[in-house]
Tab-separated table of C-alpha atoms in Angstrom:
chain	number	residue	atom	x	y	z
A	66	MET	CA	239.721	-11.306	162.825
A	67	LYS	CA	240.528	-8.082	160.989
A	68	PHE	CA	238.866	-7.133	157.718
A	69	ALA	CA	239.555	-4.222	155.388
A	70	VAL	CA	237.284	-2.829	152.671
A	71	ILE	CA	238.916	-0.936	149.797
A	72	VAL	CA	237.054	2.243	148.820
A	73	PHE	CA	237.337	3.216	145.166
A	74	PRO	CA	235.855	6.394	143.679
A	75	GLY	CA	232.338	5.158	142.913
A	76	SER	CA	232.180	2.313	145.463
A	77	ASN	CA	228.697	2.279	146.993
A	78	CYS	CA	228.603	-0.949	148.992
A	79	ASP	CA	231.722	-0.216	151.046
A	80	LYS	CA	229.762	0.786	154.151
A	81	ASP	CA	227.377	-2.162	153.702
A	82	ALA	CA	230.338	-4.552	153.710
A	83	GLN	CA	231.799	-2.832	156.774
A	84	TYR	CA	228.419	-2.984	158.533
A	85	ALA	CA	228.057	-6.697	157.721
A	86	VAL	CA	231.465	-7.584	159.139
A	87	GLU	CA	231.158	-5.350	162.205
A	88	SER	CA	227.661	-6.555	163.020
A	89	LEU	CA	229.073	-10.075	163.090
A	90	GLY	CA	231.543	-8.866	165.720
A	91	HIS	CA	234.693	-8.260	163.723
A	92	ASN	CA	236.997	-5.356	163.206
A	93	CYS	CA	236.805	-3.634	159.805
A	94	ARG	CA	238.741	-0.725	158.340
A	95	LEU	CA	238.000	1.244	155.215
A	96	LEU	CA	241.108	1.787	153.056
A	97	TRP	CA	241.355	4.440	150.342
A	98	HIS	CA	242.291	3.247	146.864
A	99	LYS	CA	245.204	5.693	146.723
A	100	ASP	CA	246.906	4.079	149.710
A	101	THR	CA	249.933	2.145	148.593
A	102	SER	CA	250.161	-0.397	151.396
A	103	LEU	CA	247.866	-2.493	153.554
A	104	PRO	CA	247.908	-2.414	157.359
A	105	LYS	CA	250.164	-5.267	158.497
A	106	ASP	CA	247.497	-6.999	160.596
A	107	VAL	CA	244.749	-7.340	157.951
A	108	ASP	CA	243.402	-10.896	157.565
A	109	CYS	CA	240.822	-10.467	154.809
A	110	ILE	CA	240.277	-7.814	152.139
A	111	ILE	CA	236.883	-7.029	150.644
A	112	LEU	CA	236.545	-5.288	147.279
A	113	PRO	CA	233.014	-3.858	147.473
A	114	GLY	CA	230.247	-3.347	144.972
A	115	GLY	CA	229.559	-0.092	143.198
A	116	PHE	CA	230.684	1.638	140.036
A	117	SER	CA	234.397	2.278	140.410
A	118	TYR	CA	235.471	5.085	138.063
A	119	GLY	CA	231.898	5.187	136.754
A	120	ASP	CA	232.491	1.815	135.048
A	121	TYR	CA	234.080	3.804	132.221
A	122	LEU	CA	235.940	1.756	129.617
A	123	ARG	CA	234.795	-1.577	131.201
A	124	SER	CA	233.600	-2.387	134.714
A	125	GLY	CA	236.614	-2.654	137.002
A	126	ALA	CA	239.162	-1.944	134.248
A	127	ILE	CA	240.415	1.349	135.676
A	128	ALA	CA	240.107	0.421	139.377
A	129	ARG	CA	242.414	-2.511	138.711
A	130	PHE	CA	245.206	0.092	138.338
A	131	SER	CA	244.411	1.981	141.559
A	132	PRO	CA	247.622	2.280	143.620
A	133	ILE	CA	246.398	-0.041	146.392
A	134	MET	CA	245.730	-2.900	143.970
A	135	GLU	CA	249.425	-3.713	143.750
A	136	ALA	CA	249.424	-4.403	147.501
A	137	VAL	CA	246.136	-6.348	147.215
A	138	ILE	CA	247.573	-8.529	144.432
A	139	LYS	CA	250.717	-9.233	146.484
A	140	PHE	CA	248.551	-10.021	149.532
A	141	ALA	CA	246.516	-12.479	147.425
A	142	GLU	CA	249.644	-14.070	145.979
A	143	ARG	CA	250.932	-14.642	149.514
A	144	GLY	CA	247.726	-16.550	150.288
A	145	GLY	CA	245.763	-13.720	151.945
A	146	LEU	CA	241.960	-13.946	151.801
A	147	VAL	CA	240.377	-11.582	149.261
A	148	ILE	CA	236.710	-11.424	148.266
A	149	GLY	CA	235.290	-9.218	145.527
A	150	ILE	CA	231.555	-8.595	145.473
A	151	CYS	CA	229.828	-7.339	142.301
A	152	ASN	CA	232.081	-4.488	141.104
A	153	GLY	CA	234.778	-6.021	143.328
A	154	PHE	CA	234.401	-9.270	141.337
A	155	GLN	CA	234.799	-7.288	138.124
A	156	ILE	CA	238.005	-5.713	139.517
A	157	LEU	CA	239.422	-9.139	140.460
A	158	LEU	CA	238.765	-10.444	136.930
A	159	GLU	CA	240.396	-7.382	135.387
A	160	SER	CA	243.375	-7.876	137.740
A	161	GLY	CA	243.827	-11.428	136.515
A	162	LEU	CA	243.413	-12.804	140.048
A	163	LEU	CA	240.391	-14.739	138.796
A	164	PRO	CA	239.738	-16.142	135.287
A	165	GLY	CA	237.082	-14.904	132.859
A	166	ALA	CA	235.379	-11.562	132.254
A	167	LEU	CA	232.072	-9.844	132.949
A	168	MET	CA	229.957	-8.504	130.113
A	169	LYS	CA	226.622	-6.698	129.770
A	170	ASN	CA	223.608	-8.733	130.919
A	171	ASN	CA	222.181	-10.571	127.918
A	172	SER	CA	218.897	-8.682	128.416
A	173	THR	CA	220.909	-5.379	128.249
A	174	LYS	CA	218.854	-4.345	131.302
A	175	PHE	CA	220.113	-3.485	134.776
A	176	ILE	CA	218.716	-6.169	137.105
A	177	CYS	CA	217.924	-5.453	140.755
A	178	LYS	CA	216.075	-8.278	142.531
A	179	ARG	CA	216.332	-11.186	144.917
A	180	GLN	CA	217.891	-14.169	143.189
A	181	LYS	CA	217.955	-17.866	144.048
A	182	LEU	CA	221.377	-19.489	144.007
A	183	ASN	CA	222.845	-22.904	144.642
A	184	VAL	CA	225.929	-23.472	146.736
A	185	ALA	CA	228.061	-25.506	144.330
A	186	ASN	CA	231.031	-25.973	146.652
A	187	ASN	CA	230.730	-25.760	150.427
A	188	SER	CA	234.314	-26.682	151.252
A	189	THR	CA	236.002	-23.344	150.610
A	190	ALA	CA	237.124	-20.480	152.832
A	191	PHE	CA	234.067	-18.530	151.657
A	192	THR	CA	231.299	-21.156	151.762
A	193	ASN	CA	232.094	-23.683	154.523
A	194	LYS	CA	229.080	-22.666	156.666
A	195	TYR	CA	226.617	-23.577	153.892
A	196	LYS	CA	225.308	-27.045	153.148
A	197	ARG	CA	226.270	-28.652	149.866
A	198	ASN	CA	223.762	-27.756	147.102
A	199	GLU	CA	221.920	-25.520	149.584
A	200	GLU	CA	219.501	-23.167	147.872
A	201	ILE	CA	219.900	-19.617	149.117
A	202	THR	CA	218.515	-16.219	148.149
A	203	LEU	CA	220.726	-13.148	147.765
A	204	PRO	CA	220.075	-9.754	146.181
A	205	ILE	CA	221.627	-9.001	142.801
A	206	ALA	CA	222.004	-5.498	141.351
A	207	HIS	CA	224.066	-5.237	138.202
A	208	GLY	CA	224.155	-4.265	134.550
A	209	ASP	CA	227.376	-6.122	133.728
A	210	GLY	CA	226.841	-9.453	135.455
A	211	ASN	CA	227.107	-11.764	132.485
A	212	TYR	CA	230.108	-13.911	133.421
A	213	TYR	CA	232.059	-15.174	130.450
A	214	VAL	CA	234.490	-18.045	130.611
A	215	SER	CA	235.823	-20.143	127.731
A	216	LYS	CA	235.029	-23.868	127.609
A	217	ASP	CA	238.635	-24.775	128.438
A	218	GLU	CA	238.699	-22.427	131.423
A	219	TYR	CA	235.326	-23.769	132.556
A	220	LYS	CA	236.758	-27.287	132.496
A	221	LYS	CA	239.571	-26.136	134.783
A	222	LEU	CA	237.139	-24.362	137.124
A	223	LYS	CA	235.052	-27.507	137.327
A	224	GLU	CA	237.970	-29.900	137.810
A	225	ASN	CA	239.450	-27.744	140.582
A	226	ASN	CA	236.082	-27.197	142.301
A	227	GLN	CA	236.384	-23.436	141.858
A	228	ILE	CA	232.691	-22.747	141.246
A	229	LEU	CA	231.157	-21.485	144.496
A	230	PHE	CA	227.645	-20.416	143.487
A	231	THR	CA	225.420	-20.999	140.472
A	232	TYR	CA	222.145	-19.263	139.560
A	233	SER	CA	218.974	-21.341	139.855
A	234	ASP	CA	217.375	-19.301	137.091
A	235	ASN	CA	220.201	-17.600	135.193
A	236	PRO	CA	219.220	-13.907	135.159
A	237	ASN	CA	222.026	-12.416	133.065
A	238	GLY	CA	223.320	-14.999	130.582
A	239	SER	CA	226.379	-16.055	132.603
A	240	SER	CA	228.353	-18.982	131.175
A	241	PHE	CA	227.307	-22.275	132.807
A	242	ASP	CA	225.022	-20.360	135.272
A	243	ILE	CA	228.088	-19.260	137.254
A	244	ALA	CA	227.430	-16.640	139.963
A	245	GLY	CA	230.656	-16.893	141.986
A	246	ILE	CA	234.082	-18.544	141.755
A	247	CYS	CA	237.391	-18.777	143.580
A	248	ASN	CA	240.980	-19.124	142.371
A	249	ASP	CA	242.727	-22.496	142.259
A	250	LYS	CA	244.426	-21.899	145.616
A	251	GLY	CA	241.040	-21.088	147.178
A	252	ASN	CA	242.045	-17.795	148.826
A	253	VAL	CA	240.523	-15.334	146.314
A	254	ALA	CA	236.777	-15.305	145.595
A	255	GLY	CA	234.483	-13.226	143.425
A	256	MET	CA	230.687	-13.195	143.186
A	257	MET	CA	228.051	-10.998	141.551
A	258	PRO	CA	225.296	-11.394	144.214
A	259	HIS	CA	225.512	-9.260	147.366
A	260	PRO	CA	225.924	-11.292	150.589
A	261	GLU	CA	226.545	-8.087	152.572
A	262	ARG	CA	222.998	-6.949	151.764
A	263	ALA	CA	221.505	-10.118	153.253
A	264	ILE	CA	222.803	-10.487	156.781
A	265	GLU	CA	219.690	-9.903	158.894
A	266	GLU	CA	215.946	-10.491	158.537
A	267	ILE	CA	215.149	-6.784	158.360
A	268	LEU	CA	217.105	-6.706	155.084
A	269	GLY	CA	214.848	-9.396	153.656
A	270	GLY	CA	216.934	-12.418	154.629
A	271	LYS	CA	220.230	-13.451	156.124
A	272	ASP	CA	221.534	-16.027	153.678
A	273	GLY	CA	224.549	-13.808	152.974
A	274	ALA	CA	225.877	-13.824	156.534
A	275	LYS	CA	227.368	-17.298	156.066
A	276	VAL	CA	229.835	-15.975	153.492
A	277	PHE	CA	231.390	-13.872	156.251
A	278	THR	CA	231.057	-16.461	159.009
A	279	SER	CA	232.688	-18.995	156.638
A	280	ILE	CA	235.650	-16.648	156.181
A	281	VAL	CA	235.946	-16.310	159.965
A	282	LYS	CA	235.659	-20.066	160.527
A	283	ASN	CA	238.345	-20.695	157.914
A	284	PHE	CA	240.614	-18.077	159.478
A	285	GLN	CA	240.155	-19.458	162.981
A	286	GLY	CA	240.946	-22.930	161.651
A	287	ARG	CA	244.246	-21.638	160.306
A	288	VAL	CA	245.391	-19.936	163.517
B	267	MET	CA	253.750	13.865	117.675
B	268	TYR	CA	251.838	10.773	116.585
B	269	THR	CA	248.147	9.928	116.469
B	270	GLY	CA	247.143	6.406	117.397
B	271	LYS	CA	243.678	5.128	116.516
B	272	VAL	CA	242.585	2.033	118.404
B	273	THR	CA	239.512	-0.073	117.681
B	274	VAL	CA	238.306	-2.565	120.273
B	275	GLN	CA	235.562	-5.092	119.625
B	276	TYR	CA	234.253	-8.323	121.096
B	277	ARG	CA	236.103	-11.390	119.875
B	278	LYS	CA	234.375	-13.480	117.235
B	279	GLY	CA	231.863	-15.852	118.768
B	280	ILE	CA	231.136	-13.674	121.790
B	281	LEU	CA	227.575	-12.492	121.846
B	282	ASP	CA	227.181	-8.718	122.121
B	283	PRO	CA	223.725	-7.988	123.580
B	284	GLN	CA	224.051	-4.252	122.886
B	285	ALA	CA	224.736	-4.811	119.189
B	286	GLN	CA	221.815	-7.252	119.104
B	287	ALA	CA	219.521	-4.642	120.649
B	288	VAL	CA	220.659	-2.129	118.022
B	289	HIS	CA	220.060	-4.723	115.303
B	290	SER	CA	216.518	-5.374	116.450
B	291	ALA	CA	215.875	-1.599	116.631
B	292	VAL	CA	217.168	-1.181	113.071
B	293	LYS	CA	214.883	-4.004	111.928
B	294	SER	CA	211.907	-2.525	113.748
B	295	LEU	CA	212.456	0.662	111.701
B	296	GLY	CA	211.841	-1.505	108.672
B	297	TYR	CA	215.411	-2.000	107.437
B	298	ASN	CA	215.203	-5.707	106.854
B	299	SER	CA	218.267	-5.588	104.620
B	300	VAL	CA	220.477	-5.300	107.715
B	301	LYS	CA	221.658	-8.816	108.542
B	302	ASP	CA	224.128	-8.127	111.323
B	303	VAL	CA	225.364	-5.333	113.578
B	304	GLU	CA	228.701	-5.151	115.380
B	305	GLN	CA	229.489	-2.515	117.948
B	306	ARG	CA	233.029	-1.197	118.442
B	307	LYS	CA	234.874	1.240	120.636
B	308	GLU	CA	237.312	3.663	119.055
B	309	PHE	CA	240.025	5.558	120.936
B	310	CYS	CA	242.215	8.332	119.586
B	311	LEU	CA	245.490	8.894	121.441
B	312	LYS	CA	248.068	11.621	120.874
B	313	LEU	CA	251.539	10.291	121.578
B	314	ASP	CA	254.646	12.388	122.070
B	315	CYS	CA	257.240	9.786	121.078
B	316	GLU	CA	260.733	9.794	119.546
B	317	ASN	CA	259.669	7.775	116.508
B	318	LYS	CA	256.855	5.734	115.023
B	319	GLU	CA	258.254	2.454	116.317
B	320	GLN	CA	258.228	3.709	119.906
B	321	ALA	CA	254.671	5.035	119.491
B	322	LYS	CA	253.539	1.633	118.176
B	323	ASN	CA	255.203	-0.223	121.028
B	324	GLN	CA	253.617	2.017	123.635
B	325	LEU	CA	250.207	1.730	122.045
B	326	GLU	CA	250.495	-2.057	121.945
B	327	GLU	CA	251.251	-2.052	125.685
B	328	ILE	CA	248.357	0.318	126.456
B	329	CYS	CA	245.951	-1.873	124.480
B	330	GLN	CA	247.042	-5.030	126.255
B	331	LYS	CA	247.073	-3.511	129.733
B	332	LEU	CA	243.988	-1.336	129.640
B	333	LEU	CA	242.012	-0.616	126.476
B	334	ALA	CA	241.082	-4.226	125.674
B	335	ASN	CA	240.284	-7.188	127.889
B	336	PRO	CA	241.968	-10.082	126.070
B	337	ALA	CA	239.499	-12.570	127.615
B	338	ILE	CA	236.660	-11.155	125.501
B	339	GLU	CA	238.003	-8.455	123.178
B	340	ASP	CA	240.316	-8.002	120.164
B	341	TYR	CA	241.943	-4.751	119.112
B	342	GLN	CA	243.621	-3.179	116.110
B	343	PHE	CA	245.427	0.146	115.837
B	344	THR	CA	247.098	2.476	113.380
B	345	VAL	CA	249.747	5.113	114.087
B	346	GLU	CA	250.216	8.203	111.931
B	347	GLU	CA	252.744	11.007	112.258
B	348	GLU	CA	251.159	14.449	112.607
């Protein structure tokens, strides 16, 4: 399976994402945000964490207009697998590929710690290796992780089973404890916690690896 | 040449933790008369347009596409000829 990680000016988890995918035995290319097309054989695109464009204006607002995003949006609309982690999640929300918005943490503080989560839906392309309601621990590191979604949109997310992860002890004020979601077709996902920073014991745990092995399992099921 | 002034703020009902932090700082200075604080962003854009109508239309587009996130923010703007 072939992955690609988009590098924006200010991305700082691009190499972590590449390392995670490669250490699990898969091919991964880094693509520059000014590229205008994707390699034809890419199977999954990762938008990494970081501070694209310094988070000026709003997190992800400027990166959403990077030249490569047009190709990423088309890829997603054709059913291609796309996952945005942290700043990548913010970019997907700003792109309109996922509903809602991310705001400043309700504490106004930047939070960097290990966080307990619940797997709310284990039947998606991004979570199928987890058990239902499994409690996992992933690192979080964000200032703008407070996910906002209106009540009507939340109803839709819930009805369509689009909520992937919820916080056990909501650290940032996110609506309905939401930590990660997918789109209604199930091929685009976004999450604030960092699975790529939790793929081996030396990193403090490997609960994040299953996000990537789920993607691979889903892809192999399709072929 | 036209000058466009854009104000962006959180939509009513959306909690702004930064404004709340400012409010509690103001209160801790002893200004108990302050009952609420809102925080806004202001942008000033110089537009080289044919006429005021065109400048307004462009500014509207820029606000919708980039300056405001309609999921959480409202915006207003004015356009003046220089």
